[in-house]
Amino acid sequence: MIYPTRSAVLAAAAGAPVALLIGVMLPARWYAGLAWPVAVLLLTIVDALSGARRGEATLSPLGSASVGATVDAKITVRVRGSGAPGAAQVALAGNALLGLEDDGRLWIPLEGGQGAALMPLVALRRGMARLEAVWLRWRGPLGLVWKQQRIALDGSFAIIPDVRPVRERGAQIFQRHAINGLIAQVDRGDGADFDALVEFRSGMDRRAIDWKQSARHFKLHAKEYRTERNNQIVFAIDAGRQMSEPVGGLPRVDRAVSAMLLTAWVALKLGDRVALNAFDSRPRIASGLISGVPAFAELQRLAAAIDYSTEETNYTFALTTLATRLTRRSMIVLFTEFTDLTSADFMVRAAARIVEKHLLLVVVLRDEEVEAIADQLPETPDDVTRAVTAAALLRDRRLALARLQHLGVHVIESDYDKVGETLVAGYVDLKRRNLL
């Protein structure tokens, strides 16, 4: 495709006043005013027929990328023919999973008709990202025409859950809460599994005294316990409509998946068993319990299959189905979001049945946008309306969380960028207190 540049259009438009002046001053020689636009037209045709006429563009293969990360795509350009330009512009077309800076446009300097550059691609959502085509264009030798080509691409790569917190901070967080660190202080004596019978010492719990064994040995003996390590941790991720909304540039469900993977990795390292469930209007993913750090790859594969949904969340169906599959007391970590009292009421009712047998931990992300609107000083009547509405939403949210806490549900409300570490600290605290 060949079409005029802005320079050619401006050059042709610049001759219009001259042609008008000639037509007014010399009506008999009006045709002389057409000399300028005709000259520009002829030069444009010459520019289109000269110089390089064919271009090529290739994209280097891309591996997988974590959601929210930025990857660099290397684009190599080659313009064939004599009179190769000094630079060419490319425009990359991708699907909705990718964010492209400057609409995917990039200038690439050429030397001898060849050049390469890196284009940053932002992984916005999980799934299979596709780069479908690239438009390549360059100016003619006179700068009056664009020569453009559309080149089809077969570039695709997987956008997977963000495991960077596990790689970058996982070891550090685990050392902070390691079994021979904080938990070691209560590993013996305050657990649930019987470990040994020892002589009673000052400072031990008197309720642990075994009176039968004490009478047999004529000394006070007490039972010593150790912390149970094979607890069942079930992560239930709400993938409904409200969890698909973005917070901090990423959907809430992706924030939840990242925090889940970090906590699951720590739990597997501490010897607990982990399962994953995802639901919206009905259960979508229901895995079995896994144990051992090598099983983390399977958990990551399951997390990558959690889809973005536009359906409303059915807490009753999902949590009741989950409870029927659990045969022993477990810790259920529920990632969810609610904005109205109706959906919150359904969640509270479902949670009331869960806490009768299991330990329930609800994790929600702070809505910083709503809080900012509520705290902003109003300047117009519209600002007052928005502030009142935001305050009402926050009040309903706090009321729902308070109702959960009164039922015995443990609640974590965290900033989106700190939810992983906050959840790990909460999990370890519940484990140290032997509430599992």
Short mmCIF file of C-alpha atoms in Angstrom, two decimals:
data_model
loop_
_atom_site.label_atom_id
_atom_site.label_comp_id
_atom_site.label_asym_id
_atom_site.label_seq_id
_atom_site.Cartn_x
_atom_site.Cartn_y
_atom_site.Cartn_z
CA MET A 1 0.00 0.00 0.00
CA ILE A 2 1.26 3.45 -0.98
CA TYR A 3 -0.28 6.68 0.27
CA PRO A 4 0.93 10.32 0.67
CA THR A 5 2.65 11.54 3.78
CA ARG A 6 1.69 14.62 5.72
CA SER A 7 4.49 16.51 3.98
CA ALA A 8 2.98 15.79 0.58
CA VAL A 9 -0.46 16.94 1.70
CA LEU A 10 0.90 20.15 3.20
CA ALA A 11 3.01 20.82 0.13
CA ALA A 12 -0.01 20.43 -2.14
CA ALA A 13 -2.14 22.60 0.14
CA ALA A 14 0.51 25.31 0.14
CA GLY A 15 -0.05 25.85 -3.62
CA ALA A 16 -3.77 26.61 -3.18
CA PRO A 17 -3.30 30.28 -2.15
CA VAL A 18 -0.90 30.79 -5.06
CA ALA A 19 -3.38 29.27 -7.52
CA LEU A 20 -6.17 31.43 -6.08
CA LEU A 21 -4.04 34.59 -6.36
CA ILE A 22 -3.14 33.81 -9.99
CA GLY A 23 -6.79 33.15 -10.82
CA VAL A 24 -7.79 36.54 -9.38
CA MET A 25 -4.90 38.60 -10.75
CA LEU A 26 -4.55 36.84 -14.14
CA PRO A 27 -7.87 35.28 -15.08
CA ALA A 28 -6.64 34.50 -18.60
CA ARG A 29 -3.71 32.51 -17.21
CA TRP A 30 -5.62 30.70 -14.47
CA TYR A 31 -4.14 27.33 -15.54
CA ALA A 32 -0.70 28.55 -14.43
CA GLY A 33 -1.89 28.17 -10.83
CA LEU A 34 -2.11 24.40 -11.33
CA ALA A 35 1.63 24.14 -11.92
CA TRP A 36 2.41 23.79 -8.21
CA PRO A 37 -0.01 20.96 -7.31
CA VAL A 38 0.82 19.14 -10.55
CA ALA A 39 4.51 19.36 -9.71
CA VAL A 40 3.84 17.99 -6.23
CA LEU A 41 1.79 15.16 -7.76
CA LEU A 42 4.57 14.27 -10.21
CA LEU A 43 7.18 14.29 -7.44
CA THR A 44 4.92 12.06 -5.35
CA ILE A 45 4.63 9.57 -8.19
CA VAL A 46 8.40 9.60 -8.68
CA ASP A 47 8.86 9.06 -4.93
CA ALA A 48 6.45 6.11 -5.00
CA LEU A 49 8.27 4.43 -7.92
CA SER A 50 11.77 4.90 -6.54
CA GLY A 51 13.50 3.51 -3.49
CA ALA A 52 12.86 0.28 -1.62
CA ARG A 53 9.54 -1.41 -2.33
CA ARG A 54 9.50 -4.56 -0.20
CA GLY A 55 9.89 -5.07 3.53
CA GLU A 56 10.02 -7.97 5.94
CA ALA A 57 9.46 -8.19 9.68
CA THR A 58 10.01 -11.12 12.03
CA LEU A 59 9.30 -11.58 15.73
CA SER A 60 11.59 -13.52 18.02
CA PRO A 61 9.95 -16.44 19.88
CA LEU A 62 8.54 -15.56 23.30
CA GLY A 63 8.34 -17.86 26.29
CA SER A 64 5.70 -17.75 28.98
CA ALA A 65 5.15 -14.58 31.01
CA SER A 66 3.61 -13.91 34.41
CA VAL A 67 0.43 -11.87 34.52
CA GLY A 68 1.25 -8.25 35.29
CA ALA A 69 4.82 -8.60 34.01
CA THR A 70 6.39 -6.77 31.08
CA VAL A 71 8.18 -8.77 28.41
CA ASP A 72 10.25 -7.41 25.54
CA ALA A 73 9.43 -8.62 22.05
CA LYS A 74 12.33 -8.33 19.60
CA ILE A 75 11.21 -7.19 16.15
CA THR A 76 13.66 -7.50 13.28
CA VAL A 77 13.00 -5.45 10.13
CA ARG A 78 14.56 -5.74 6.69
CA VAL A 79 13.72 -3.42 3.77
CA ARG A 80 14.85 -4.71 0.37
CA GLY A 81 15.74 -2.63 -2.66
CA SER A 82 17.91 0.30 -3.59
CA GLY A 83 17.73 3.49 -1.61
CA ALA A 84 16.81 1.84 1.68
CA PRO A 85 15.41 4.30 4.25
CA GLY A 86 17.18 5.22 7.45
CA ALA A 87 14.24 4.23 9.67
CA ALA A 88 11.00 2.30 9.51
CA GLN A 89 7.92 2.28 11.72
CA VAL A 90 6.16 -0.84 12.92
CA ALA A 91 2.75 -1.25 14.51
CA LEU A 92 2.09 -4.49 16.34
CA ALA A 93 -1.42 -5.98 16.70
CA GLY A 94 -2.19 -8.29 19.62
CA ASN A 95 -5.25 -9.64 21.38
CA ALA A 96 -6.91 -8.18 24.47
CA LEU A 97 -4.60 -10.00 26.88
CA LEU A 98 -1.72 -7.68 26.01
CA GLY A 99 -1.13 -4.02 26.71
CA LEU A 100 0.96 -2.18 24.10
CA GLU A 101 2.67 1.13 24.71
CA ASP A 102 1.85 3.89 22.20
CA ASP A 103 -0.69 1.56 20.54
CA GLY A 104 2.09 -0.84 19.66
CA ARG A 105 3.95 1.64 17.44
CA LEU A 106 7.72 1.80 17.33
CA TRP A 107 10.37 3.46 15.17
CA ILE A 108 13.28 1.20 14.24
CA PRO A 109 16.52 2.73 12.93
CA LEU A 110 17.89 0.92 9.88
CA GLU A 111 21.43 0.43 8.72
CA GLY A 112 21.86 -1.06 5.30
CA GLY A 113 18.13 -1.76 5.23
CA GLN A 114 18.18 -3.85 8.42
CA GLY A 115 17.43 -3.11 12.06
CA ALA A 116 15.92 -4.49 15.24
CA ALA A 117 14.30 -3.09 18.38
CA LEU A 118 12.53 -4.25 21.51
CA MET A 119 8.85 -3.55 22.07
CA PRO A 120 7.54 -3.85 25.67
CA LEU A 121 4.41 -5.96 26.07
CA VAL A 122 2.41 -5.86 29.29
CA ALA A 123 0.63 -9.11 30.22
CA LEU A 124 -2.78 -7.90 31.41
CA ARG A 125 -4.62 -11.21 31.91
CA ARG A 126 -3.95 -14.91 32.01
CA GLY A 127 -4.45 -16.99 28.89
CA MET A 128 -2.83 -17.46 25.48
CA ALA A 129 -1.59 -14.12 24.17
CA ARG A 130 -1.42 -13.80 20.40
CA LEU A 131 0.47 -11.40 18.17
CA GLU A 132 -1.50 -11.58 14.96
CA ALA A 133 0.13 -9.11 12.58
CA VAL A 134 2.62 -6.30 12.22
CA TRP A 135 2.29 -3.28 9.97
CA LEU A 136 5.57 -2.05 8.49
CA ARG A 137 5.93 1.29 6.74
CA TRP A 138 8.72 3.57 5.58
CA ARG A 139 9.03 6.84 3.66
CA GLY A 140 10.19 7.19 0.09
CA PRO A 141 13.47 8.94 -0.77
CA LEU A 142 11.71 12.31 -1.09
CA GLY A 143 9.58 11.82 2.01
CA LEU A 144 6.32 12.34 0.09
CA VAL A 145 4.81 8.84 0.28
CA TRP A 146 4.43 6.03 2.81
CA LYS A 147 5.08 2.49 1.64
CA GLN A 148 3.24 0.09 3.95
CA GLN A 149 2.91 -3.67 4.27
CA ARG A 150 0.88 -5.92 6.53
CA ILE A 151 2.80 -9.00 7.60
CA ALA A 152 0.97 -11.85 9.29
CA LEU A 153 2.55 -13.26 12.44
CA ASP A 154 2.19 -16.54 14.25
CA GLY A 155 3.44 -15.33 17.60
CA SER A 156 1.76 -16.67 20.71
CA PHE A 157 2.84 -17.30 24.28
CA ALA A 158 1.19 -18.30 27.52
CA ILE A 159 0.45 -15.81 30.27
CA ILE A 160 0.55 -17.78 33.50
CA PRO A 161 -0.22 -16.89 37.15
CA ASP A 162 2.30 -14.62 38.80
CA VAL A 163 4.78 -16.80 40.70
CA ARG A 164 7.37 -14.07 41.05
CA PRO A 165 6.56 -13.61 44.78
CA VAL A 166 7.36 -17.30 45.28
CA ARG A 167 10.66 -17.04 43.44
CA GLU A 168 11.71 -13.66 44.81
CA ARG A 169 10.33 -13.62 48.36
CA GLY A 170 9.23 -17.19 48.98
CA ALA A 171 12.45 -18.35 50.62
CA GLN A 172 12.72 -15.19 52.70
CA ILE A 173 9.11 -15.46 53.92
CA PHE A 174 9.53 -19.15 54.67
CA GLN A 175 12.66 -18.52 56.73
CA ARG A 176 10.73 -15.90 58.66
CA HIS A 177 8.02 -18.44 59.51
CA ALA A 178 10.07 -21.63 59.27
CA ILE A 179 9.37 -24.64 61.42
CA ASN A 180 12.69 -24.17 63.18
CA GLY A 181 12.01 -20.48 63.65
CA LEU A 182 8.82 -19.02 65.06
CA ILE A 183 6.88 -22.29 65.08
CA ALA A 184 9.70 -24.08 66.86
CA GLN A 185 8.85 -22.18 70.01
CA VAL A 186 5.51 -23.98 70.20
CA ASP A 187 6.36 -27.08 68.16
CA ARG A 188 6.47 -29.08 71.38
CA GLY A 189 3.97 -28.65 74.13
CA ASP A 190 1.18 -26.72 72.46
CA GLY A 191 0.28 -28.93 69.52
CA ALA A 192 -2.41 -31.53 68.96
CA ASP A 193 -0.46 -34.76 68.41
CA PHE A 194 0.86 -36.70 71.41
CA ASP A 195 4.66 -36.75 71.40
CA ALA A 196 6.05 -38.01 74.72
CA LEU A 197 5.43 -38.46 78.43
CA VAL A 198 7.84 -36.33 80.48
CA GLU A 199 8.26 -35.29 84.08
CA PHE A 200 6.20 -32.29 85.01
CA ARG A 201 8.26 -29.13 85.13
CA SER A 202 7.52 -25.65 86.34
CA GLY A 203 5.78 -23.63 83.65
CA MET A 204 4.02 -26.57 82.01
CA ASP A 205 0.26 -26.62 81.64
CA ARG A 206 -1.28 -28.43 84.61
CA ARG A 207 -4.05 -29.73 82.39
CA ALA A 208 -1.46 -31.88 80.63
CA ILE A 209 -0.70 -33.91 83.79
CA ASP A 210 -1.35 -37.63 83.34
CA TRP A 211 -2.56 -38.67 86.79
CA LYS A 212 -2.53 -42.41 86.09
CA GLN A 213 1.10 -42.40 84.99
CA SER A 214 1.99 -40.04 87.85
CA ALA A 215 0.51 -42.49 90.37
CA ARG A 216 2.39 -45.36 88.79
CA HIS A 217 5.76 -43.58 88.92
CA PHE A 218 5.14 -41.71 92.19
CA LYS A 219 6.07 -38.50 90.33
CA LEU A 220 4.12 -35.97 88.37
CA HIS A 221 4.21 -36.78 84.65
CA ALA A 222 2.66 -34.75 81.88
CA LYS A 223 1.85 -35.39 78.25
CA GLU A 224 3.84 -33.41 75.72
CA TYR A 225 2.40 -32.72 72.30
CA ARG A 226 3.80 -31.56 68.99
CA THR A 227 2.34 -29.34 66.32
CA GLU A 228 0.33 -31.23 63.73
CA ARG A 229 1.85 -30.91 60.27
CA ASN A 230 -0.59 -32.64 57.96
CA ASN A 231 -3.38 -30.09 58.20
CA GLN A 232 -5.72 -29.67 55.26
CA ILE A 233 -5.62 -26.21 53.67
CA VAL A 234 -8.28 -25.61 51.02
CA PHE A 235 -8.07 -22.45 48.92
CA ALA A 236 -11.46 -21.38 47.53
CA ILE A 237 -11.17 -18.62 44.92
CA ASP A 238 -14.21 -16.65 43.86
CA ALA A 239 -13.87 -16.11 40.11
CA GLY A 240 -17.18 -14.30 39.64
CA ARG A 241 -17.94 -10.98 38.03
CA GLN A 242 -16.75 -8.76 40.87
CA MET A 243 -13.44 -10.59 41.19
CA SER A 244 -12.75 -9.95 37.51
CA GLU A 245 -12.67 -6.21 38.08
CA PRO A 246 -9.17 -4.67 38.11
CA VAL A 247 -7.40 -3.31 41.15
CA GLY A 248 -3.96 -1.78 40.72
CA GLY A 249 -3.97 -2.67 37.02
CA LEU A 250 -4.72 -6.40 37.48
CA PRO A 251 -7.98 -8.29 38.06
CA ARG A 252 -8.69 -9.17 41.67
CA VAL A 253 -8.73 -12.85 40.83
CA ASP A 254 -5.12 -12.64 39.63
CA ARG A 255 -4.13 -10.93 42.88
CA ALA A 256 -5.86 -13.76 44.73
CA VAL A 257 -4.15 -16.46 42.66
CA SER A 258 -0.71 -14.93 43.31
CA ALA A 259 -1.34 -14.77 47.08
CA MET A 260 -2.71 -18.31 47.03
CA LEU A 261 0.37 -19.70 45.30
CA LEU A 262 2.71 -18.01 47.77
CA THR A 263 0.76 -19.30 50.79
CA ALA A 264 0.38 -22.76 49.28
CA TRP A 265 4.13 -22.99 48.71
CA VAL A 266 4.79 -22.12 52.36
CA ALA A 267 2.11 -24.59 53.50
CA LEU A 268 3.62 -27.38 51.43
CA LYS A 269 7.05 -26.59 52.86
CA LEU A 270 5.59 -26.81 56.38
CA GLY A 271 4.16 -30.25 55.71
CA ASP A 272 0.48 -29.42 55.23
CA ARG A 273 -1.76 -30.69 52.45
CA VAL A 274 -3.26 -28.23 49.99
CA ALA A 275 -6.28 -28.22 47.66
CA LEU A 276 -7.63 -25.64 45.22
CA ASN A 277 -11.24 -24.78 44.39
CA ALA A 278 -12.57 -22.09 42.06
CA PHE A 279 -16.18 -21.11 41.52
CA ASP A 280 -18.55 -18.46 40.23
CA SER A 281 -22.21 -19.38 39.74
CA ARG A 282 -21.16 -23.00 40.28
CA PRO A 283 -17.95 -24.89 41.10
CA ARG A 284 -15.45 -24.79 38.23
CA ILE A 285 -12.27 -26.36 39.62
CA ALA A 286 -12.07 -28.85 42.48
CA SER A 287 -8.71 -30.50 43.02
CA GLY A 288 -7.72 -33.16 45.46
CA LEU A 289 -5.36 -32.64 48.37
CA ILE A 290 -1.69 -32.63 47.46
CA SER A 291 1.41 -32.62 49.62
CA GLY A 292 5.10 -32.02 49.14
CA VAL A 293 6.86 -29.18 47.37
CA PRO A 294 7.15 -31.08 44.04
CA ALA A 295 3.34 -30.96 43.81
CA PHE A 296 3.48 -27.16 43.57
CA ALA A 297 3.78 -27.38 39.78
CA GLU A 298 0.43 -29.17 39.61
CA LEU A 299 -1.14 -26.47 41.76
CA GLN A 300 0.25 -23.81 39.45
CA ARG A 301 -1.22 -25.61 36.43
CA LEU A 302 -4.65 -25.71 38.06
CA ALA A 303 -4.44 -22.02 38.98
CA ALA A 304 -3.69 -21.12 35.37
CA ALA A 305 -7.01 -22.72 34.35
CA ILE A 306 -9.10 -20.31 36.48
CA ASP A 307 -11.07 -18.28 33.97
CA TYR A 308 -12.51 -14.78 34.16
CA SER A 309 -16.27 -14.92 34.61
CA THR A 310 -19.10 -12.46 34.12
CA GLU A 311 -21.55 -14.47 36.24
CA GLU A 312 -22.67 -13.68 39.77
CA THR A 313 -21.15 -15.71 42.60
CA ASN A 314 -23.27 -18.43 44.20
CA TYR A 315 -21.73 -18.82 47.67
CA THR A 316 -24.33 -21.30 48.90
CA PHE A 317 -23.83 -23.77 46.05
CA ALA A 318 -20.03 -23.48 46.01
CA LEU A 319 -19.32 -23.65 49.75
CA THR A 320 -21.90 -26.37 50.42
CA THR A 321 -20.40 -28.51 47.66
CA LEU A 322 -16.93 -27.89 49.06
CA ALA A 323 -17.97 -28.83 52.61
CA THR A 324 -19.46 -32.14 51.49
CA ARG A 325 -16.13 -33.14 49.96
CA LEU A 326 -14.15 -32.58 53.17
CA THR A 327 -14.12 -35.52 55.57
CA ARG A 328 -12.12 -33.88 58.37
CA ARG A 329 -11.67 -30.44 59.86
CA SER A 330 -9.88 -28.21 57.40
CA MET A 331 -8.82 -24.63 57.00
CA ILE A 332 -10.74 -22.98 54.15
CA VAL A 333 -9.21 -19.80 52.74
CA LEU A 334 -11.88 -17.93 50.79
CA PHE A 335 -10.83 -15.16 48.38
CA THR A 336 -13.84 -13.06 47.46
CA GLU A 337 -15.26 -9.58 46.93
CA PHE A 338 -18.70 -8.08 47.52
CA THR A 339 -20.17 -4.62 47.05
CA ASP A 340 -23.77 -4.97 48.19
CA LEU A 341 -25.53 -6.33 51.24
CA THR A 342 -27.50 -8.90 49.24
CA SER A 343 -24.47 -10.87 48.07
CA ALA A 344 -22.82 -10.33 51.45
CA ASP A 345 -25.86 -11.80 53.20
CA PHE A 346 -25.65 -14.96 51.08
CA MET A 347 -21.96 -15.27 51.91
CA VAL A 348 -22.57 -14.81 55.65
CA ARG A 349 -25.24 -17.50 55.64
CA ALA A 350 -22.99 -19.94 53.79
CA ALA A 351 -20.10 -19.11 56.15
CA ALA A 352 -22.29 -19.79 59.21
CA ARG A 353 -22.67 -23.41 58.10
CA ILE A 354 -18.99 -23.79 57.26
CA VAL A 355 -17.62 -22.60 60.63
CA GLU A 356 -19.60 -25.26 62.47
CA LYS A 357 -16.98 -27.82 61.44
CA HIS A 358 -14.15 -26.04 59.65
CA LEU A 359 -11.86 -23.05 60.17
CA LEU A 360 -12.78 -20.32 57.70
CA LEU A 361 -10.48 -17.47 56.69
CA VAL A 362 -11.94 -14.82 54.36
CA VAL A 363 -9.52 -12.66 52.36
CA VAL A 364 -10.68 -9.42 50.72
CA LEU A 365 -8.77 -6.60 49.07
CA ARG A 366 -9.17 -3.03 50.16
CA ASP A 367 -10.98 -0.89 47.62
CA GLU A 368 -8.61 2.07 47.57
CA GLU A 369 -10.56 3.81 44.80
CA VAL A 370 -13.79 3.87 46.83
CA GLU A 371 -11.91 4.94 49.97
CA ALA A 372 -10.29 7.79 48.06
CA ILE A 373 -13.67 9.00 46.79
CA ALA A 374 -15.14 8.88 50.30
CA ASP A 375 -12.19 10.82 51.78
CA GLN A 376 -11.92 13.40 48.99
CA LEU A 377 -13.01 16.93 49.81
CA PRO A 378 -16.10 17.60 47.65
CA GLU A 379 -16.07 20.66 45.41
CA THR A 380 -19.22 20.16 43.35
CA PRO A 381 -22.66 18.62 43.99
CA ASP A 382 -21.58 15.57 41.96
CA ASP A 383 -18.62 15.11 44.29
CA VAL A 384 -20.99 15.11 47.27
CA THR A 385 -23.15 12.42 45.64
CA ARG A 386 -20.13 10.25 44.88
CA ALA A 387 -18.74 10.69 48.39
CA VAL A 388 -22.05 9.72 50.01
CA THR A 389 -22.39 6.67 47.78
CA ALA A 390 -18.81 5.58 48.47
CA ALA A 391 -19.30 6.01 52.22
CA ALA A 392 -22.46 3.87 52.07
CA LEU A 393 -20.59 1.12 50.21
CA LEU A 394 -17.78 1.15 52.76
CA ARG A 395 -20.28 1.04 55.62
CA ASP A 396 -22.03 -1.99 54.13
CA ARG A 397 -18.66 -3.65 53.61
CA ARG A 398 -17.57 -3.13 57.22
CA LEU A 399 -20.94 -4.39 58.44
CA ALA A 400 -20.59 -7.61 56.44
CA LEU A 401 -17.04 -8.19 57.69
CA ALA A 402 -18.15 -7.57 61.27
CA ARG A 403 -20.95 -10.13 60.88
CA LEU A 404 -18.39 -12.68 59.66
CA GLN A 405 -16.11 -12.02 62.62
CA HIS A 406 -19.02 -12.45 65.05
CA LEU A 407 -19.59 -15.90 63.56
CA GLY A 408 -16.01 -16.88 64.31
CA VAL A 409 -14.69 -16.31 60.81
CA HIS A 410 -11.17 -14.92 60.57
CA VAL A 411 -11.00 -11.97 58.18
CA ILE A 412 -8.01 -10.46 56.37
CA GLU A 413 -8.50 -7.13 54.58
CA SER A 414 -5.26 -6.20 52.89
CA ASP A 415 -3.78 -3.87 50.30
CA TYR A 416 -3.53 -5.51 46.89
CA ASP A 417 0.28 -5.39 46.85
CA LYS A 418 0.67 -6.91 50.33
CA VAL A 419 -2.01 -9.58 50.35
CA GLY A 420 0.43 -12.48 49.85
CA GLU A 421 2.66 -11.71 52.83
CA THR A 422 -0.36 -10.78 54.97
CA LEU A 423 -2.05 -14.09 54.20
CA VAL A 424 1.09 -16.10 54.98
CA ALA A 425 1.41 -14.32 58.33
CA GLY A 426 -2.25 -15.01 59.11
CA TYR A 427 -1.95 -18.68 58.16
CA VAL A 428 1.15 -19.17 60.30
CA ASP A 429 -0.50 -17.38 63.21
CA LEU A 430 -3.53 -19.68 63.08
CA LYS A 431 -1.24 -22.68 62.82
CA ARG A 432 0.85 -21.51 65.79
CA ARG A 433 -2.29 -21.04 67.88
CA ASN A 434 -3.34 -24.60 66.99
CA LEU A 435 -6.70 -23.50 65.60
CA LEU A 436 -6.45 -25.83 62.63
#
